[in-house]
C-alpha cells in the first residue's frame, strides 16, 4: 500500500496526500473550521459510498444492466458518548430496468466491498507518536 500523509494547511484544514493526489479535509464553520473541505466523517461515508458504487457498477457492467449509472446517496447520523458516526443510511440507485429478482444478489455484492467489510470487522489501529 502507498503511504498516506496528512499535513496541516491552516486552522483545522488538512491535506491528505497519496499517490500524487490531495484531498482537503476541514471542519464546518459551525464546528470551528472554515468549511474548506470534507469533514473526516464525510470522508468515511464517502469512501463507503464509492466502494459500494464501484462494486455494484462493475456487476451491472458485467451483466449487461447498462441503461444508466449506479448512484449512491448516504446520510450520516452522529452519536455521542463516545462521539462517533452512529449510523450511515445508504440508498443505491440502480440502472433503469434492473430486475427486482437480482436485488438480493447485488446487495450481497455491495456488502462485500472493502469499506463495508472493514466497518463490520474493525481493523487493529495502532497510534504511535514520533
PDB file of C-alpha atoms in Angstrom:
ATOM      1  CA  UNK A   1       0.000   0.000   0.000  1.00  0.00           C
ATOM      2  CA  UNK A   2       1.081   3.573  -0.605  1.00  0.00           C
ATOM      3  CA  UNK A   3       1.910   5.902   2.261  1.00  0.00           C
ATOM      4  CA  UNK A   4      -0.889   8.336   3.111  1.00  0.00           C
ATOM      5  CA  UNK A   5       0.335  11.627   4.609  1.00  0.00           C
ATOM      6  CA  UNK A   6      -1.778  14.193   6.418  1.00  0.00           C
ATOM      7  CA  UNK A   7      -0.382  17.709   6.813  1.00  0.00           C
ATOM      8  CA  UNK A   8      -1.865  20.880   8.214  1.00  0.00           C
ATOM      9  CA  UNK A   9      -2.681  23.690   5.794  1.00  0.00           C
ATOM     10  CA  UNK A  10      -4.255  26.137   8.279  1.00  0.00           C
ATOM     11  CA  UNK A  11      -6.528  26.143  11.318  1.00  0.00           C
ATOM     12  CA  UNK A  12      -8.390  22.800  11.125  1.00  0.00           C
ATOM     13  CA  UNK A  13      -7.772  22.366   7.385  1.00  0.00           C
ATOM     14  CA  UNK A  14      -5.567  19.401   6.490  1.00  0.00           C
ATOM     15  CA  UNK A  15      -4.334  17.919   3.230  1.00  0.00           C
ATOM     16  CA  UNK A  16      -4.479  14.162   2.717  1.00  0.00           C
ATOM     17  CA  UNK A  17      -1.819  13.133   0.199  1.00  0.00           C
ATOM     18  CA  UNK A  18      -1.469   9.748  -1.513  1.00  0.00           C
ATOM     19  CA  UNK A  19      -0.102   8.667  -4.913  1.00  0.00           C
ATOM     20  CA  UNK A  20       0.496  12.272  -6.006  1.00  0.00           C
ATOM     21  CA  UNK A  21      -3.037  13.431  -5.260  1.00  0.00           C
ATOM     22  CA  UNK A  22      -4.513  15.580  -2.499  1.00  0.00           C
ATOM     23  CA  UNK A  23      -7.871  15.794  -0.779  1.00  0.00           C
ATOM     24  CA  UNK A  24      -8.688  18.573   1.659  1.00  0.00           C
ATOM     25  CA  UNK A  25     -10.400  17.869   4.964  1.00  0.00           C
ATOM     26  CA  UNK A  26     -11.753  20.615   7.197  1.00  0.00           C
ATOM     27  CA  UNK A  27     -14.492  21.031   9.741  1.00  0.00           C
ATOM     28  CA  UNK A  28     -17.604  23.063   9.032  1.00  0.00           C
ATOM     29  CA  UNK A  29     -17.752  26.686  10.154  1.00  0.00           C
ATOM     30  CA  UNK A  30     -20.240  25.628  12.842  1.00  0.00           C
ATOM     31  CA  UNK A  31     -17.655  23.150  14.185  1.00  0.00           C
ATOM     32  CA  UNK A  32     -14.755  25.626  14.241  1.00  0.00           C
ATOM     33  CA  UNK A  33     -13.329  25.123  10.766  1.00  0.00           C
ATOM     34  CA  UNK A  34     -13.589  27.126   7.555  1.00  0.00           C
ATOM     35  CA  UNK A  35     -15.593  24.555   5.601  1.00  0.00           C
ATOM     36  CA  UNK A  36     -12.815  24.280   3.001  1.00  0.00           C
ATOM     37  CA  UNK A  37     -13.143  20.528   2.563  1.00  0.00           C
ATOM     38  CA  UNK A  38     -14.901  17.373   3.643  1.00  0.00           C
ATOM     39  CA  UNK A  39     -15.070  16.559   7.348  1.00  0.00           C
ATOM     40  CA  UNK A  40     -13.431  13.293   8.435  1.00  0.00           C
ATOM     41  CA  UNK A  41     -16.890  11.732   8.946  1.00  0.00           C
ATOM     42  CA  UNK A  42     -17.929  12.796   5.432  1.00  0.00           C
ATOM     43  CA  UNK A  43     -14.744  11.238   4.037  1.00  0.00           C
ATOM     44  CA  UNK A  44     -15.545   7.990   5.836  1.00  0.00           C
ATOM     45  CA  UNK A  45     -19.086   7.866   4.461  1.00  0.00           C
ATOM     46  CA  UNK A  46     -17.897   8.973   1.026  1.00  0.00           C
ATOM     47  CA  UNK A  47     -15.367   6.136   0.983  1.00  0.00           C
ATOM     48  CA  UNK A  48     -18.127   3.669   1.790  1.00  0.00           C
ATOM     49  CA  UNK A  49     -20.362   5.130  -0.926  1.00  0.00           C
ATOM     50  CA  UNK A  50     -17.660   4.994  -3.585  1.00  0.00           C
ATOM     51  CA  UNK A  51     -16.705   1.444  -2.610  1.00  0.00           C
ATOM     52  CA  UNK A  52     -20.310   0.269  -2.930  1.00  0.00           C
ATOM     53  CA  UNK A  53     -20.826   2.195  -6.189  1.00  0.00           C
ATOM     54  CA  UNK A  54     -17.711   0.677  -7.783  1.00  0.00           C
ATOM     55  CA  UNK A  55     -18.692  -2.885  -6.810  1.00  0.00           C
ATOM     56  CA  UNK A  56     -22.307  -2.516  -7.951  1.00  0.00           C
ATOM     57  CA  UNK A  57     -21.370  -0.687 -11.173  1.00  0.00           C
ATOM     58  CA  UNK A  58     -18.905  -3.463 -12.011  1.00  0.00           C
ATOM     59  CA  UNK A  59     -21.628  -6.055 -11.511  1.00  0.00           C
ATOM     60  CA  UNK A  60     -24.074  -4.085 -13.671  1.00  0.00           C
ATOM     61  CA  UNK A  61     -21.497  -3.636 -16.440  1.00  0.00           C
ATOM     62  CA  UNK A  62     -20.567  -7.348 -16.427  1.00  0.00           C
ATOM     63  CA  UNK A  63     -24.185  -8.493 -16.522  1.00  0.00           C
ATOM     64  CA  UNK A  64     -25.483  -6.041 -19.125  1.00  0.00           C
ATOM     65  CA  UNK A  65     -27.521  -3.682 -16.942  1.00  0.00           C
ATOM     66  CA  UNK A  66     -26.152  -0.550 -18.579  1.00  0.00           C
ATOM     67  CA  UNK A  67     -29.199   1.676 -19.047  1.00  0.00           C
ATOM     68  CA  UNK A  68     -27.887   4.349 -16.697  1.00  0.00           C
ATOM     69  CA  UNK A  69     -25.288   4.511 -13.965  1.00  0.00           C
ATOM     70  CA  UNK A  70     -25.176   3.402 -10.368  1.00  0.00           C
ATOM     71  CA  UNK A  71     -25.536   6.199  -7.826  1.00  0.00           C
ATOM     72  CA  UNK A  72     -25.203   6.119  -4.054  1.00  0.00           C
ATOM     73  CA  UNK A  73     -26.681   8.601  -1.573  1.00  0.00           C
ATOM     74  CA  UNK A  74     -25.611   8.450   2.061  1.00  0.00           C
ATOM     75  CA  UNK A  75     -26.856  10.167   5.195  1.00  0.00           C
ATOM     76  CA  UNK A  76     -24.784  10.288   8.369  1.00  0.00           C
ATOM     77  CA  UNK A  77     -26.269  10.100  11.822  1.00  0.00           C
ATOM     78  CA  UNK A  78     -23.861  11.252  14.520  1.00  0.00           C
ATOM     79  CA  UNK A  79     -23.909   9.826  18.039  1.00  0.00           C
ATOM     80  CA  UNK A  80     -22.394  10.894  21.352  1.00  0.00           C
ATOM     81  CA  UNK A  81     -20.706   9.170  24.279  1.00  0.00           C
ATOM     82  CA  UNK A  82     -18.402   8.474  22.580  1.00  0.00           C
ATOM     83  CA  UNK A  83     -18.609  10.975  19.694  1.00  0.00           C
ATOM     84  CA  UNK A  84     -18.832   8.902  16.526  1.00  0.00           C
ATOM     85  CA  UNK A  85     -20.794   8.107  13.396  1.00  0.00           C
ATOM     86  CA  UNK A  86     -23.778   6.260  14.858  1.00  0.00           C
ATOM     87  CA  UNK A  87     -25.378   5.198  11.585  1.00  0.00           C
ATOM     88  CA  UNK A  88     -24.981   5.529   7.836  1.00  0.00           C
ATOM     89  CA  UNK A  89     -28.147   5.253   5.759  1.00  0.00           C
ATOM     90  CA  UNK A  90     -27.395   4.237   2.175  1.00  0.00           C
ATOM     91  CA  UNK A  91     -29.666   4.462  -0.867  1.00  0.00           C
ATOM     92  CA  UNK A  92     -28.298   2.775  -4.006  1.00  0.00           C
ATOM     93  CA  UNK A  93     -29.711   3.871  -7.351  1.00  0.00           C
ATOM     94  CA  UNK A  94     -29.575   1.123  -9.968  1.00  0.00           C
ATOM     95  CA  UNK A  95     -29.704   1.452 -13.763  1.00  0.00           C
ATOM     96  CA  UNK A  96     -33.109   1.540 -15.431  1.00  0.00           C
ATOM     97  CA  UNK A  97     -34.549  -1.906 -15.986  1.00  0.00           C
ATOM     98  CA  UNK A  98     -32.566  -3.579 -13.227  1.00  0.00           C
ATOM     99  CA  UNK A  99     -34.629  -6.669 -12.307  1.00  0.00           C
ATOM    100  CA  UNK A 100     -36.182  -6.930  -8.842  1.00  0.00           C
ATOM    101  CA  UNK A 101     -35.160 -10.585  -8.582  1.00  0.00           C
ATOM    102  CA  UNK A 102     -31.445  -9.557  -8.688  1.00  0.00           C
ATOM    103  CA  UNK A 103     -31.655  -7.065  -5.761  1.00  0.00           C
ATOM    104  CA  UNK A 104     -30.544  -9.629  -3.148  1.00  0.00           C
ATOM    105  CA  UNK A 105     -27.545 -10.602  -5.277  1.00  0.00           C
ATOM    106  CA  UNK A 106     -26.454  -7.012  -5.789  1.00  0.00           C
ATOM    107  CA  UNK A 107     -26.982  -6.307  -2.055  1.00  0.00           C
ATOM    108  CA  UNK A 108     -24.540  -9.124  -1.222  1.00  0.00           C
ATOM    109  CA  UNK A 109     -22.038  -7.612  -3.658  1.00  0.00           C
ATOM    110  CA  UNK A 110     -22.415  -4.154  -2.094  1.00  0.00           C
ATOM    111  CA  UNK A 111     -21.973  -5.564   1.397  1.00  0.00           C
ATOM    112  CA  UNK A 112     -18.732  -7.281   0.359  1.00  0.00           C
ATOM    113  CA  UNK A 113     -16.969  -4.063  -0.591  1.00  0.00           C
ATOM    114  CA  UNK A 114     -13.757  -3.448   1.345  1.00  0.00           C
ATOM    115  CA  UNK A 115     -15.008  -0.439   3.327  1.00  0.00           C
ATOM    116  CA  UNK A 116     -18.300  -2.108   4.303  1.00  0.00           C
ATOM    117  CA  UNK A 117     -16.421  -5.218   5.462  1.00  0.00           C
ATOM    118  CA  UNK A 118     -13.937  -3.029   7.371  1.00  0.00           C
ATOM    119  CA  UNK A 119     -16.746  -1.313   9.250  1.00  0.00           C
ATOM    120  CA  UNK A 120     -18.191  -4.697  10.204  1.00  0.00           C
ATOM    121  CA  UNK A 121     -14.784  -6.139  11.133  1.00  0.00           C
ATOM    122  CA  UNK A 122     -12.824  -3.162  12.525  1.00  0.00           C
ATOM    123  CA  UNK A 123      -9.075  -3.242  11.981  1.00  0.00           C
ATOM    124  CA  UNK A 124      -6.466  -3.008  14.681  1.00  0.00           C
ATOM    125  CA  UNK A 125      -5.429   0.642  14.900  1.00  0.00           C
ATOM    126  CA  UNK A 126      -2.006   1.440  16.351  1.00  0.00           C
ATOM    127  CA  UNK A 127      -1.253   5.093  17.145  1.00  0.00           C
ATOM    128  CA  UNK A 128       2.404   6.000  17.667  1.00  0.00           C
ATOM    129  CA  UNK A 129       3.859   9.444  18.367  1.00  0.00           C
ATOM    130  CA  UNK A 130       7.159  10.282  16.694  1.00  0.00           C
TER     131      UNK A 130
END
